[in-house]
Coordinates of N, CA, C and O and ligand atoms in Angstrom, one line a residue:
M1 N 9.5 20.5 -1.6 CA 9.9 19.9 -0.3 C 10.2 18.4 -0.4 O 9.4 17.7 -0.9
P2 N 11.3 18.0 0.1 CA 11.6 16.6 0.0 C 10.7 15.7 0.8 O 10.3 16.2 1.9
I3 N 10.5 14.5 0.4 CA 9.6 13.6 1.2 C 10.6 12.9 2.1 O 11.6 12.3 1.7
E4 N 10.2 12.9 3.4 CA 11.1 12.2 4.4 C 10.7 10.9 4.8 O 9.5 10.6 5.0
K5 N 11.7 10.0 5.0 CA 11.5 8.7 5.5 C 11.1 8.9 7.0 O 11.7 9.7 7.7
L6 N 10.1 8.1 7.4 CA 9.7 8.2 8.8 C 10.7 7.5 9.8 O 11.2 6.4 9.4
G7 N 10.9 8.1 10.9 CA 11.8 7.4 11.9 C 11.0 6.3 12.5 O 9.8 6.1 12.4
S8 N 11.7 5.4 13.3 CA 11.1 4.2 13.7 C 10.0 4.4 14.7 O 8.9 3.8 14.8
E9 N 10.1 5.5 15.6 CA 9.1 5.8 16.5 C 7.8 6.3 15.9 O 6.7 5.9 16.1
A10 N 8.0 7.3 14.9 CA 6.9 7.8 14.2 C 6.2 6.7 13.4 O 4.9 6.7 13.3
L11 N 7.0 5.8 12.8 CA 6.4 4.7 12.0 C 5.6 3.8 12.9 O 4.4 3.5 12.6
R12 N 6.1 3.5 14.1 CA 5.3 2.6 15.0 C 4.0 3.3 15.4 O 2.9 2.6 15.4
E13 N 4.0 4.6 15.6 CA 2.8 5.3 15.9 C 1.8 5.3 14.8 O 0.6 5.0 15.0
Q14 N 2.3 5.5 13.6 CA 1.4 5.5 12.4 C 0.8 4.1 12.2 O -0.4 4.0 11.8
L15 N 1.6 3.1 12.4 CA 1.1 1.7 12.2 C 0.0 1.3 13.1 O -0.8 0.4 12.8
E16 N -0.1 2.0 14.2 CA -1.2 1.6 15.2 C -2.6 1.9 14.5 O -3.6 1.2 14.9
A17 N -2.6 2.8 13.6 CA -3.9 3.1 12.9 C -4.1 2.2 11.7 O -5.1 2.3 11.0
L18 N -3.1 1.4 11.4 CA -3.2 0.5 10.2 C -2.9 -1.0 10.6 O -2.0 -1.6 10.1
P19 N -3.8 -1.5 11.4 CA -3.6 -2.9 11.9 C -3.5 -3.9 10.8 O -3.0 -5.0 11.0
Q20 N -4.1 -3.6 9.6 CA -4.1 -4.6 8.5 C -2.8 -4.7 7.8 O -2.5 -5.5 6.9
W21 N -1.9 -3.8 8.1 CA -0.6 -3.7 7.4 C 0.5 -4.1 8.4 O 0.5 -3.8 9.6
T22 N 1.5 -4.8 7.8 CA 2.7 -5.2 8.6 C 3.9 -4.6 8.0 O 3.9 -4.1 6.9
L23 N 5.0 -4.6 8.8 CA 6.3 -4.2 8.2 C 7.0 -5.4 7.7 O 7.2 -6.4 8.4
R24 N 7.4 -5.4 6.4 CA 8.1 -6.5 5.8 C 9.2 -6.0 4.9 O 8.9 -5.2 4.0
D25 N 10.5 -6.3 5.2 CA 11.6 -5.8 4.4 C 11.5 -4.2 4.3 O 11.8 -3.7 3.3
D26 N 11.2 -3.6 5.5 CA 11.2 -2.1 5.5 C 10.1 -1.5 4.6 O 10.3 -0.4 4.1
K27 N 9.1 -2.3 4.3 CA 8.0 -1.8 3.5 C 6.7 -2.1 4.2 O 6.6 -3.0 5.0
L28 N 5.6 -1.3 3.9 CA 4.3 -1.6 4.4 C 3.8 -2.7 3.6 O 3.7 -2.6 2.4
H29 N 3.3 -3.8 4.2 CA 2.8 -5.0 3.5 C 1.4 -5.4 3.9 O 1.0 -5.4 5.0
R30 N 0.6 -5.7 2.8 CA -0.7 -6.3 3.1 C -1.0 -7.3 2.0 O -0.7 -7.1 0.8
E31 N -1.6 -8.4 2.4 CA -2.1 -9.4 1.4 C -3.6 -9.5 1.5 O -4.2 -9.5 2.5
L32 N -4.2 -9.6 0.3 CA -5.6 -9.7 0.2 C -6.0 -10.9 -0.7 O -5.3 -11.3 -1.6
R33 N -7.2 -11.4 -0.4 CA -7.8 -12.5 -1.1 C -9.2 -12.1 -1.5 O -10.0 -11.6 -0.7
F34 N -9.5 -12.2 -2.8 CA -10.9 -11.9 -3.3 C -11.6 -13.1 -3.7 O -11.0 -14.2 -3.7
A35 N -12.8 -13.0 -4.2 CA -13.6 -14.1 -4.6 C -13.0 -14.8 -5.8 O -13.0 -16.0 -6.0
D36 N -12.5 -14.0 -6.7 CA -12.0 -14.5 -8.0 C -11.1 -13.4 -8.6 O -10.8 -12.4 -8.1
F37 N -10.6 -13.7 -9.8 CA -9.7 -12.8 -10.5 C -10.3 -11.5 -10.9 O -9.7 -10.4 -10.7
V38 N -11.6 -11.5 -11.3 CA -12.2 -10.3 -11.7 C -12.3 -9.3 -10.5 O -12.1 -8.1 -10.6
E39 N -12.6 -9.9 -9.3 CA -12.7 -9.0 -8.1 C -11.3 -8.5 -7.8 O -11.2 -7.3 -7.4
A40 N -10.3 -9.3 -7.8 CA -8.9 -8.9 -7.5 C -8.5 -7.8 -8.5 O -7.9 -6.7 -8.1
F41 N -8.8 -8.0 -9.8 CA -8.3 -7.0 -10.8 C -9.1 -5.7 -10.7 O -8.5 -4.7 -10.9
G42 N -10.4 -5.9 -10.4 CA -11.2 -4.6 -10.2 C -10.6 -3.8 -9.1 O -10.5 -2.6 -9.2
F43 N -10.2 -4.4 -7.9 CA -9.6 -3.7 -6.8 C -8.3 -3.1 -7.3 O -8.0 -1.9 -7.0
M44 N -7.5 -3.8 -8.0 CA -6.2 -3.3 -8.5 C -6.4 -2.1 -9.4 O -5.6 -1.1 -9.4
S45 N -7.5 -2.1 -10.2 CA -7.8 -1.0 -11.1 C -8.1 0.3 -10.3 O -7.7 1.4 -10.6
R46 N -8.8 0.1 -9.2 CA -9.2 1.2 -8.3 C -7.9 1.8 -7.6 O -7.7 3.0 -7.5
V47 N -7.1 0.9 -7.2 CA -5.8 1.3 -6.6 C -4.9 2.0 -7.6 O -4.3 3.1 -7.3
A48 N -4.9 1.6 -8.8 CA -4.1 2.2 -9.9 C -4.5 3.6 -10.1 O -3.7 4.5 -10.3
L49 N -5.8 3.9 -10.0 CA -6.3 5.3 -10.2 C -5.9 6.2 -9.1 O -5.5 7.3 -9.3
L50 N -5.9 5.6 -7.9 CA -5.4 6.4 -6.7 C -3.9 6.7 -6.9 O -3.5 7.8 -6.6
A51 N -3.2 5.6 -7.3 CA -1.7 5.8 -7.4 C -1.4 6.9 -8.5 O -0.5 7.7 -8.2
E52 N -2.1 6.9 -9.5 CA -1.8 7.9 -10.6 C -2.2 9.3 -10.0 O -1.4 10.3 -10.3
R53 N -3.3 9.4 -9.3 CA -3.7 10.7 -8.8 C -2.6 11.2 -7.8 O -2.3 12.4 -7.8
A54 N -2.1 10.3 -7.0 CA -1.1 10.7 -6.0 C 0.3 10.7 -6.5 O 1.2 11.1 -5.8
D55 N 0.5 10.2 -7.7 CA 1.9 10.0 -8.2 C 2.7 9.2 -7.2 O 3.9 9.5 -6.9
H56 N 2.1 8.1 -6.7 CA 2.7 7.3 -5.7 C 2.2 5.9 -6.0 O 1.0 5.6 -6.0
H57 N 3.1 5.0 -6.3 CA 2.8 3.7 -6.9 C 3.1 2.5 -6.0 O 4.2 2.5 -5.4
P58 N 2.3 1.5 -6.0 CA 2.6 0.3 -5.2 C 3.6 -0.7 -5.9 O 3.7 -0.7 -7.1
E59 N 4.3 -1.5 -5.1 CA 5.0 -2.7 -5.6 C 4.0 -3.8 -5.3 O 3.6 -4.0 -4.1
W60 N 3.6 -4.5 -6.3 CA 2.6 -5.5 -6.0 C 2.6 -6.7 -7.0 O 3.2 -6.6 -8.0
S61 N 1.9 -7.7 -6.6 CA 1.7 -8.8 -7.5 C 0.4 -9.5 -7.3 O -0.3 -9.3 -6.2
N62 N -0.1 -10.1 -8.3 CA -1.4 -10.7 -8.3 C -1.3 -12.2 -8.8 O -0.6 -12.4 -9.8
V63 N -1.9 -13.1 -8.1 CA -2.0 -14.5 -8.6 C -3.5 -14.8 -8.4 O -4.0 -15.0 -7.3
Y64 N -4.2 -14.9 -9.5 CA -5.6 -15.2 -9.6 C -6.4 -14.3 -8.6 O -6.7 -13.2 -9.0
N65 N -6.8 -14.8 -7.5 CA -7.6 -14.0 -6.6 C -6.9 -13.3 -5.5 O -7.4 -12.7 -4.6
R66 N -5.5 -13.5 -5.5 CA -4.7 -12.9 -4.4 C -3.9 -11.7 -4.9 O -3.4 -11.7 -6.0
V67 N -3.8 -10.7 -4.0 CA -3.0 -9.5 -4.3 C -2.1 -9.3 -3.1 O -2.5 -9.3 -2.0
S68 N -0.8 -9.1 -3.4 CA 0.2 -8.8 -2.4 C 0.7 -7.4 -2.7 O 1.1 -7.1 -3.8
I69 N 0.7 -6.5 -1.7 CA 1.1 -5.1 -1.8 C 2.2 -4.7 -0.9 O 2.2 -5.1 0.3
D70 N 3.2 -4.1 -1.4 CA 4.3 -3.4 -0.6 C 4.3 -2.0 -1.0 O 4.3 -1.6 -2.1
L71 N 4.4 -1.2 0.1 CA 4.5 0.3 -0.1 C 5.8 0.8 0.5 O 6.1 0.5 1.6
T72 N 6.5 1.6 -0.3 CA 7.7 2.3 0.1 C 7.9 3.5 -0.7 O 7.2 3.6 -1.8
T73 N 8.7 4.4 -0.3 CA 8.9 5.6 -1.0 C 10.4 5.6 -1.5 O 11.3 5.8 -0.7
H74 N 10.6 5.3 -2.8 CA 11.9 5.2 -3.3 C 12.7 6.5 -3.1 O 13.9 6.5 -2.8
D75 N 12.0 7.6 -3.4 CA 12.6 8.9 -3.3 C 13.1 9.2 -1.9 O 14.0 10.0 -1.7
A76 N 12.6 8.6 -0.9 CA 13.0 8.8 0.5 C 13.8 7.7 1.1 O 14.4 7.8 2.2
G77 N 13.9 6.6 0.4 CA 14.7 5.5 0.8 C 14.1 4.7 2.0 O 14.7 4.2 2.9
G78 N 12.7 4.7 2.1 CA 12.0 4.0 3.1 C 10.6 4.4 3.2 O 10.0 5.0 2.2
I79 N 9.9 4.1 4.3 CA 8.5 4.4 4.4 C 8.3 5.9 4.8 O 8.9 6.4 5.8
S80 N 7.4 6.6 4.1 CA 7.1 8.0 4.4 C 5.6 8.1 4.6 O 4.9 7.2 4.5
M81 N 5.2 9.3 4.9 CA 3.8 9.6 5.1 C 3.0 9.3 3.8 O 1.8 9.0 3.9
R82 N 3.6 9.4 2.7 CA 2.9 9.0 1.4 C 2.5 7.6 1.5 O 1.4 7.3 1.0
D83 N 3.3 6.7 2.0 CA 2.9 5.3 2.1 C 1.8 5.1 3.2 O 0.9 4.3 2.9
I84 N 1.9 5.8 4.3 CA 0.9 5.7 5.3 C -0.5 6.2 4.7 O -1.5 5.5 4.9
E85 N -0.5 7.3 4.0 CA -1.7 7.8 3.4 C -2.2 6.9 2.3 O -3.4 6.7 2.2
F86 N -1.3 6.3 1.6 CA -1.7 5.4 0.5 C -2.4 4.1 1.1 O -3.4 3.6 0.7
A87 N -1.7 3.6 2.2 CA -2.3 2.4 2.9 C -3.7 2.7 3.4 O -4.6 1.9 3.3
A88 N -3.8 3.9 4.0 CA -5.2 4.3 4.5 C -6.2 4.4 3.4 O -7.3 4.0 3.6
A89 N -5.8 4.9 2.3 CA -6.7 5.1 1.1 C -7.1 3.7 0.6 O -8.2 3.5 0.2
I90 N -6.1 2.8 0.6 CA -6.4 1.4 0.1 C -7.4 0.8 1.1 O -8.4 0.1 0.7
N91 N -7.2 1.0 2.4 CA -8.1 0.4 3.4 C -9.6 1.0 3.1 O -10.5 0.2 3.2
R92 N -9.6 2.3 2.8 CA -11.0 2.8 2.6 C -11.7 2.2 1.4 O -12.9 2.1 1.4
L93 N -10.9 1.8 0.4 CA -11.5 1.2 -0.8 C -12.1 -0.2 -0.4 O -13.0 -0.7 -1.1
L94 N -11.6 -0.8 0.6 CA -12.0 -2.1 1.0 C -13.1 -2.1 2.1 O -13.7 -3.1 2.4
D95 N -13.5 -0.9 2.6 CA -14.5 -0.8 3.6 C -15.9 -1.3 3.1 O -16.2 -1.1 2.0
Ligands
LIG101 C1 9.2 11.0 -10.8 C2 8.1 10.5 -10.0 O1 7.3 11.5 -9.4 C3 8.6 9.6 -8.9 O2 9.4 8.6 -9.4 C4 7.6 9.0 -8.0 C5 6.6 8.1 -8.7 N1 6.0 7.1 -7.9 C6 6.5 6.7 -6.8 N2 6.0 5.7 -6.1 C7 6.6 5.2 -5.0 N3 6.0 4.2 -4.3 N4 7.7 5.8 -4.5 C8 8.3 6.8 -5.1 O3 9.3 7.3 -4.6 C9 7.7 7.3 -6.3 N5 8.2 8.3 -7.0

């Protein structure tokens, strides 16, 4: 079954449950700051395992203790429920 891009109304609804995430360039965006590089990279390692399990991968960058994450579904040409679920799973790692 093809993965569908969310329409703007459905997307707005889903974003209500993800207040830590914003829309930037048609992607789900979140920036994080950790105590140091080891903490940031440890977090990225945990996200990498989630990404491999879901076969859904982040666009991200890391500078020392900062991590910037963008989520989109290339296969759908926009944000899909895969990104919503991924964002929620990342939030749970940070609880
Ligand atoms: C072939 C493979 O399943 C696809 O390329 C997957 C891999 N990871 C992916 N990750 C993301 N974020 N979007 C995708 O469309 C995507 N597609």
